[in-house]
Amino acid sequence: MDNNKIDEGLQGNEKIETAIAALQQEASEEMLAYTLTVIRRRMKEGGQFIVAVEPPTGGNQMQIQAVQTPDGNSWWAAFTSFEEELKGSGSVMSTFLTGIEQAFRAVLAAEGAKGIIVNPWNRTIMLDKNLIRIILGEPA
């Protein structure tokens, strides 16, 4: 892939995708710890996620697009690359780039959001607020 065509904040996110793929192959505490470490490193390097937003309605501000899981929980959707974003929804989404740390801090403050699903269509990891605090290095 030509890194010159990838937004600078997304360069290096393939490390996250690779770590998630490894976690999907071998679901263990060690692989989870490794994957969280890779995400933390990307965050510290100034890495970004692509976040899908809902268009504002009735003068409200934009809302982060949420994915509803079968258990009824609401999760924010974030993507490591435009390729990941395009894999699933079937509809064109409004998106913007945001720092990984900013996305994590925003979801921690959000009422009703369980956490963030990174790449909900393919190389998926569900980061609940507890895992996000671990990545941020905060007490759970």
JSON list of C-alpha atoms in Angstrom, two decimals:
[
{"chain": "A", "resi": 1, "resn": "MET", "atom": "CA", "xyz": [0.00, 0.00, 0.00]},
{"chain": "A", "resi": 2, "resn": "ASP", "atom": "CA", "xyz": [1.26, 3.48, -0.86]},
{"chain": "A", "resi": 3, "resn": "ASN", "atom": "CA", "xyz": [1.73, 5.31, 2.44]},
{"chain": "A", "resi": 4, "resn": "ASN", "atom": "CA", "xyz": [1.88, 8.64, 0.60]},
{"chain": "A", "resi": 5, "resn": "LYS", "atom": "CA", "xyz": [-1.85, 8.35, -0.07]},
{"chain": "A", "resi": 6, "resn": "ILE", "atom": "CA", "xyz": [-2.75, 7.54, 3.55]},
{"chain": "A", "resi": 7, "resn": "ASP", "atom": "CA", "xyz": [-3.57, 10.40, 5.89]},
{"chain": "A", "resi": 8, "resn": "GLU", "atom": "CA", "xyz": [-0.60, 10.99, 8.17]},
{"chain": "A", "resi": 9, "resn": "GLY", "atom": "CA", "xyz": [-2.60, 10.27, 11.35]},
{"chain": "A", "resi": 10, "resn": "LEU", "atom": "CA", "xyz": [-3.59, 6.87, 9.96]},
{"chain": "A", "resi": 11, "resn": "GLN", "atom": "CA", "xyz": [-0.08, 5.78, 8.96]},
{"chain": "A", "resi": 12, "resn": "GLY", "atom": "CA", "xyz": [0.94, 3.02, 11.34]},
{"chain": "A", "resi": 13, "resn": "ASN", "atom": "CA", "xyz": [-2.62, 1.92, 12.14]},
{"chain": "A", "resi": 14, "resn": "GLU", "atom": "CA", "xyz": [-1.97, -1.28, 10.20]},
{"chain": "A", "resi": 15, "resn": "LYS", "atom": "CA", "xyz": [-0.05, -2.34, 13.34]},
{"chain": "A", "resi": 16, "resn": "ILE", "atom": "CA", "xyz": [-3.37, -2.18, 15.22]},
{"chain": "A", "resi": 17, "resn": "GLU", "atom": "CA", "xyz": [-5.08, -4.21, 12.47]},
{"chain": "A", "resi": 18, "resn": "THR", "atom": "CA", "xyz": [-2.31, -6.84, 12.60]},
{"chain": "A", "resi": 19, "resn": "ALA", "atom": "CA", "xyz": [-2.51, -7.06, 16.42]},
{"chain": "A", "resi": 20, "resn": "ILE", "atom": "CA", "xyz": [-6.31, -7.45, 16.28]},
{"chain": "A", "resi": 21, "resn": "ALA", "atom": "CA", "xyz": [-5.98, -10.19, 13.64]},
{"chain": "A", "resi": 22, "resn": "ALA", "atom": "CA", "xyz": [-3.51, -12.02, 15.90]},
{"chain": "A", "resi": 23, "resn": "LEU", "atom": "CA", "xyz": [-5.91, -11.66, 18.83]},
{"chain": "A", "resi": 24, "resn": "GLN", "atom": "CA", "xyz": [-8.72, -13.10, 16.70]},
{"chain": "A", "resi": 25, "resn": "GLN", "atom": "CA", "xyz": [-6.49, -16.10, 15.89]},
{"chain": "A", "resi": 26, "resn": "GLU", "atom": "CA", "xyz": [-5.41, -16.65, 19.49]},
{"chain": "A", "resi": 27, "resn": "ALA", "atom": "CA", "xyz": [-7.82, -15.19, 22.04]},
{"chain": "A", "resi": 28, "resn": "SER", "atom": "CA", "xyz": [-5.70, -15.14, 25.19]},
{"chain": "A", "resi": 29, "resn": "GLU", "atom": "CA", "xyz": [-4.95, -12.66, 27.95]},
{"chain": "A", "resi": 30, "resn": "GLU", "atom": "CA", "xyz": [-1.42, -12.31, 26.59]},
{"chain": "A", "resi": 31, "resn": "MET", "atom": "CA", "xyz": [-2.65, -11.43, 23.10]},
{"chain": "A", "resi": 32, "resn": "LEU", "atom": "CA", "xyz": [-5.20, -8.99, 24.53]},
{"chain": "A", "resi": 33, "resn": "ALA", "atom": "CA", "xyz": [-2.45, -7.30, 26.57]},
{"chain": "A", "resi": 34, "resn": "TYR", "atom": "CA", "xyz": [-0.26, -7.12, 23.44]},
{"chain": "A", "resi": 35, "resn": "THR", "atom": "CA", "xyz": [-3.10, -5.63, 21.36]},
{"chain": "A", "resi": 36, "resn": "LEU", "atom": "CA", "xyz": [-3.88, -3.01, 24.02]},
{"chain": "A", "resi": 37, "resn": "THR", "atom": "CA", "xyz": [-0.16, -2.12, 24.12]},
{"chain": "A", "resi": 38, "resn": "VAL", "atom": "CA", "xyz": [-0.09, -1.66, 20.32]},
{"chain": "A", "resi": 39, "resn": "ILE", "atom": "CA", "xyz": [-3.15, 0.63, 20.53]},
{"chain": "A", "resi": 40, "resn": "ARG", "atom": "CA", "xyz": [-1.52, 2.61, 23.37]},
{"chain": "A", "resi": 41, "resn": "ARG", "atom": "CA", "xyz": [1.69, 3.03, 21.32]},
{"chain": "A", "resi": 42, "resn": "ARG", "atom": "CA", "xyz": [-0.29, 4.33, 18.32]},
{"chain": "A", "resi": 43, "resn": "MET", "atom": "CA", "xyz": [-2.16, 6.70, 20.63]},
{"chain": "A", "resi": 44, "resn": "LYS", "atom": "CA", "xyz": [1.14, 8.02, 22.06]},
{"chain": "A", "resi": 45, "resn": "GLU", "atom": "CA", "xyz": [2.50, 8.46, 18.51]},
{"chain": "A", "resi": 46, "resn": "GLY", "atom": "CA", "xyz": [-0.43, 10.76, 17.73]},
{"chain": "A", "resi": 47, "resn": "GLY", "atom": "CA", "xyz": [-2.38, 8.13, 15.80]},
{"chain": "A", "resi": 48, "resn": "GLN", "atom": "CA", "xyz": [-5.92, 8.79, 14.67]},
{"chain": "A", "resi": 49, "resn": "PHE", "atom": "CA", "xyz": [-9.17, 6.90, 14.16]},
{"chain": "A", "resi": 50, "resn": "ILE", "atom": "CA", "xyz": [-11.84, 7.59, 11.58]},
{"chain": "A", "resi": 51, "resn": "VAL", "atom": "CA", "xyz": [-15.11, 8.16, 13.41]},
{"chain": "A", "resi": 52, "resn": "ALA", "atom": "CA", "xyz": [-18.51, 7.98, 11.73]},
{"chain": "A", "resi": 53, "resn": "VAL", "atom": "CA", "xyz": [-21.01, 10.68, 12.60]},
{"chain": "A", "resi": 54, "resn": "GLU", "atom": "CA", "xyz": [-24.76, 11.03, 12.23]},
{"chain": "A", "resi": 55, "resn": "PRO", "atom": "CA", "xyz": [-25.90, 14.22, 10.51]},
{"chain": "A", "resi": 56, "resn": "PRO", "atom": "CA", "xyz": [-27.29, 16.75, 12.99]},
{"chain": "A", "resi": 57, "resn": "THR", "atom": "CA", "xyz": [-31.07, 16.79, 13.38]},
{"chain": "A", "resi": 58, "resn": "GLY", "atom": "CA", "xyz": [-33.19, 19.73, 14.41]},
{"chain": "A", "resi": 59, "resn": "GLY", "atom": "CA", "xyz": [-30.33, 22.05, 15.30]},
{"chain": "A", "resi": 60, "resn": "ASN", "atom": "CA", "xyz": [-28.56, 19.50, 17.48]},
{"chain": "A", "resi": 61, "resn": "GLN", "atom": "CA", "xyz": [-24.85, 18.93, 17.17]},
{"chain": "A", "resi": 62, "resn": "MET", "atom": "CA", "xyz": [-23.42, 15.98, 15.29]},
{"chain": "A", "resi": 63, "resn": "GLN", "atom": "CA", "xyz": [-23.64, 12.64, 17.06]},
{"chain": "A", "resi": 64, "resn": "ILE", "atom": "CA", "xyz": [-21.06, 9.88, 16.88]},
{"chain": "A", "resi": 65, "resn": "GLN", "atom": "CA", "xyz": [-22.57, 6.97, 14.97]},
{"chain": "A", "resi": 66, "resn": "ALA", "atom": "CA", "xyz": [-23.23, 4.07, 17.31]},
{"chain": "A", "resi": 67, "resn": "VAL", "atom": "CA", "xyz": [-23.50, 0.35, 16.65]},
{"chain": "A", "resi": 68, "resn": "GLN", "atom": "CA", "xyz": [-26.17, -1.51, 18.59]},
{"chain": "A", "resi": 69, "resn": "THR", "atom": "CA", "xyz": [-25.12, -4.99, 19.72]},
{"chain": "A", "resi": 70, "resn": "PRO", "atom": "CA", "xyz": [-27.63, -7.83, 20.19]},
{"chain": "A", "resi": 71, "resn": "ASP", "atom": "CA", "xyz": [-27.47, -7.35, 23.98]},
{"chain": "A", "resi": 72, "resn": "GLY", "atom": "CA", "xyz": [-28.88, -3.84, 23.52]},
{"chain": "A", "resi": 73, "resn": "ASN", "atom": "CA", "xyz": [-25.66, -1.95, 24.28]},
{"chain": "A", "resi": 74, "resn": "SER", "atom": "CA", "xyz": [-24.58, 1.02, 22.21]},
{"chain": "A", "resi": 75, "resn": "TRP", "atom": "CA", "xyz": [-20.96, 1.26, 21.04]},
{"chain": "A", "resi": 76, "resn": "TRP", "atom": "CA", "xyz": [-19.23, 4.02, 19.10]},
{"chain": "A", "resi": 77, "resn": "ALA", "atom": "CA", "xyz": [-17.71, 2.90, 15.80]},
{"chain": "A", "resi": 78, "resn": "ALA", "atom": "CA", "xyz": [-14.13, 3.82, 14.92]},
{"chain": "A", "resi": 79, "resn": "PHE", "atom": "CA", "xyz": [-11.96, 2.70, 12.02]},
{"chain": "A", "resi": 80, "resn": "THR", "atom": "CA", "xyz": [-8.20, 2.34, 11.58]},
{"chain": "A", "resi": 81, "resn": "SER", "atom": "CA", "xyz": [-8.33, 3.02, 7.82]},
{"chain": "A", "resi": 82, "resn": "PHE", "atom": "CA", "xyz": [-10.71, 4.10, 5.06]},
{"chain": "A", "resi": 83, "resn": "GLU", "atom": "CA", "xyz": [-10.52, 0.52, 3.68]},
{"chain": "A", "resi": 84, "resn": "GLU", "atom": "CA", "xyz": [-11.90, -0.82, 6.98]},
{"chain": "A", "resi": 85, "resn": "GLU", "atom": "CA", "xyz": [-14.65, 1.78, 7.00]},
{"chain": "A", "resi": 86, "resn": "LEU", "atom": "CA", "xyz": [-15.76, 0.85, 3.47]},
{"chain": "A", "resi": 87, "resn": "LYS", "atom": "CA", "xyz": [-15.96, -2.90, 4.16]},
{"chain": "A", "resi": 88, "resn": "GLY", "atom": "CA", "xyz": [-19.32, -3.08, 5.79]},
{"chain": "A", "resi": 89, "resn": "SER", "atom": "CA", "xyz": [-21.96, -0.48, 6.18]},
{"chain": "A", "resi": 90, "resn": "GLY", "atom": "CA", "xyz": [-23.18, -0.42, 2.60]},
{"chain": "A", "resi": 91, "resn": "SER", "atom": "CA", "xyz": [-23.99, 3.26, 2.95]},
{"chain": "A", "resi": 92, "resn": "VAL", "atom": "CA", "xyz": [-21.80, 6.29, 2.66]},
{"chain": "A", "resi": 93, "resn": "MET", "atom": "CA", "xyz": [-21.08, 7.71, 6.08]},
{"chain": "A", "resi": 94, "resn": "SER", "atom": "CA", "xyz": [-20.02, 11.14, 7.18]},
{"chain": "A", "resi": 95, "resn": "THR", "atom": "CA", "xyz": [-16.68, 10.71, 8.90]},
{"chain": "A", "resi": 96, "resn": "PHE", "atom": "CA", "xyz": [-13.91, 12.74, 10.45]},
{"chain": "A", "resi": 97, "resn": "LEU", "atom": "CA", "xyz": [-10.46, 12.02, 11.81]},
{"chain": "A", "resi": 98, "resn": "THR", "atom": "CA", "xyz": [-9.87, 12.31, 15.51]},
{"chain": "A", "resi": 99, "resn": "GLY", "atom": "CA", "xyz": [-6.97, 11.49, 17.75]},
{"chain": "A", "resi": 100, "resn": "ILE", "atom": "CA", "xyz": [-7.19, 8.06, 19.35]},
{"chain": "A", "resi": 101, "resn": "GLU", "atom": "CA", "xyz": [-6.81, 9.56, 22.82]},
{"chain": "A", "resi": 102, "resn": "GLN", "atom": "CA", "xyz": [-9.51, 12.19, 22.15]},
{"chain": "A", "resi": 103, "resn": "ALA", "atom": "CA", "xyz": [-11.91, 9.46, 20.97]},
{"chain": "A", "resi": 104, "resn": "PHE", "atom": "CA", "xyz": [-11.22, 7.43, 24.12]},
{"chain": "A", "resi": 105, "resn": "ARG", "atom": "CA", "xyz": [-11.72, 10.41, 26.44]},
{"chain": "A", "resi": 106, "resn": "ALA", "atom": "CA", "xyz": [-14.95, 11.40, 24.67]},
{"chain": "A", "resi": 107, "resn": "VAL", "atom": "CA", "xyz": [-16.47, 7.92, 24.95]},
{"chain": "A", "resi": 108, "resn": "LEU", "atom": "CA", "xyz": [-15.53, 7.72, 28.64]},
{"chain": "A", "resi": 109, "resn": "ALA", "atom": "CA", "xyz": [-17.54, 10.92, 29.19]},
{"chain": "A", "resi": 110, "resn": "ALA", "atom": "CA", "xyz": [-20.47, 9.81, 27.01]},
{"chain": "A", "resi": 111, "resn": "GLU", "atom": "CA", "xyz": [-23.65, 8.66, 28.69]},
{"chain": "A", "resi": 112, "resn": "GLY", "atom": "CA", "xyz": [-25.09, 5.47, 27.27]},
{"chain": "A", "resi": 113, "resn": "ALA", "atom": "CA", "xyz": [-22.04, 4.40, 25.28]},
{"chain": "A", "resi": 114, "resn": "LYS", "atom": "CA", "xyz": [-20.52, 1.09, 26.39]},
{"chain": "A", "resi": 115, "resn": "GLY", "atom": "CA", "xyz": [-17.22, 1.78, 24.62]},
{"chain": "A", "resi": 116, "resn": "ILE", "atom": "CA", "xyz": [-15.72, 1.81, 21.13]},
{"chain": "A", "resi": 117, "resn": "ILE", "atom": "CA", "xyz": [-15.79, -0.95, 18.54]},
{"chain": "A", "resi": 118, "resn": "VAL", "atom": "CA", "xyz": [-12.70, -0.58, 16.39]},
{"chain": "A", "resi": 119, "resn": "ASN", "atom": "CA", "xyz": [-13.33, -1.77, 12.81]},
{"chain": "A", "resi": 120, "resn": "PRO", "atom": "CA", "xyz": [-16.82, -3.21, 13.40]},
{"chain": "A", "resi": 121, "resn": "TRP", "atom": "CA", "xyz": [-16.94, -4.97, 10.01]},
{"chain": "A", "resi": 122, "resn": "ASN", "atom": "CA", "xyz": [-13.68, -6.94, 9.95]},
{"chain": "A", "resi": 123, "resn": "ARG", "atom": "CA", "xyz": [-10.62, -6.68, 12.22]},
{"chain": "A", "resi": 124, "resn": "THR", "atom": "CA", "xyz": [-12.80, -5.98, 15.23]},
{"chain": "A", "resi": 125, "resn": "ILE", "atom": "CA", "xyz": [-11.99, -5.32, 18.85]},
{"chain": "A", "resi": 126, "resn": "MET", "atom": "CA", "xyz": [-14.57, -4.11, 21.35]},
{"chain": "A", "resi": 127, "resn": "LEU", "atom": "CA", "xyz": [-12.98, -1.75, 23.84]},
{"chain": "A", "resi": 128, "resn": "ASP", "atom": "CA", "xyz": [-15.28, -1.22, 26.81]},
{"chain": "A", "resi": 129, "resn": "LYS", "atom": "CA", "xyz": [-14.64, 1.70, 29.14]},
{"chain": "A", "resi": 130, "resn": "ASN", "atom": "CA", "xyz": [-12.55, -0.48, 31.44]},
{"chain": "A", "resi": 131, "resn": "LEU", "atom": "CA", "xyz": [-10.17, -1.50, 28.60]},
{"chain": "A", "resi": 132, "resn": "ILE", "atom": "CA", "xyz": [-10.02, 2.12, 27.43]},
{"chain": "A", "resi": 133, "resn": "ARG", "atom": "CA", "xyz": [-8.94, 3.22, 30.92]},
{"chain": "A", "resi": 134, "resn": "ILE", "atom": "CA", "xyz": [-6.23, 0.52, 30.84]},
{"chain": "A", "resi": 135, "resn": "ILE", "atom": "CA", "xyz": [-4.97, 1.84, 27.48]},
{"chain": "A", "resi": 136, "resn": "LEU", "atom": "CA", "xyz": [-4.98, 5.40, 28.85]},
{"chain": "A", "resi": 137, "resn": "GLY", "atom": "CA", "xyz": [-3.08, 4.20, 31.93]},
{"chain": "A", "resi": 138, "resn": "GLU", "atom": "CA", "xyz": [-5.85, 5.31, 34.30]},
{"chain": "A", "resi": 139, "resn": "PRO", "atom": "CA", "xyz": [-7.27, 3.39, 37.25]},
{"chain": "A", "resi": 140, "resn": "ALA", "atom": "CA", "xyz": [-10.22, 1.22, 36.23]}
]
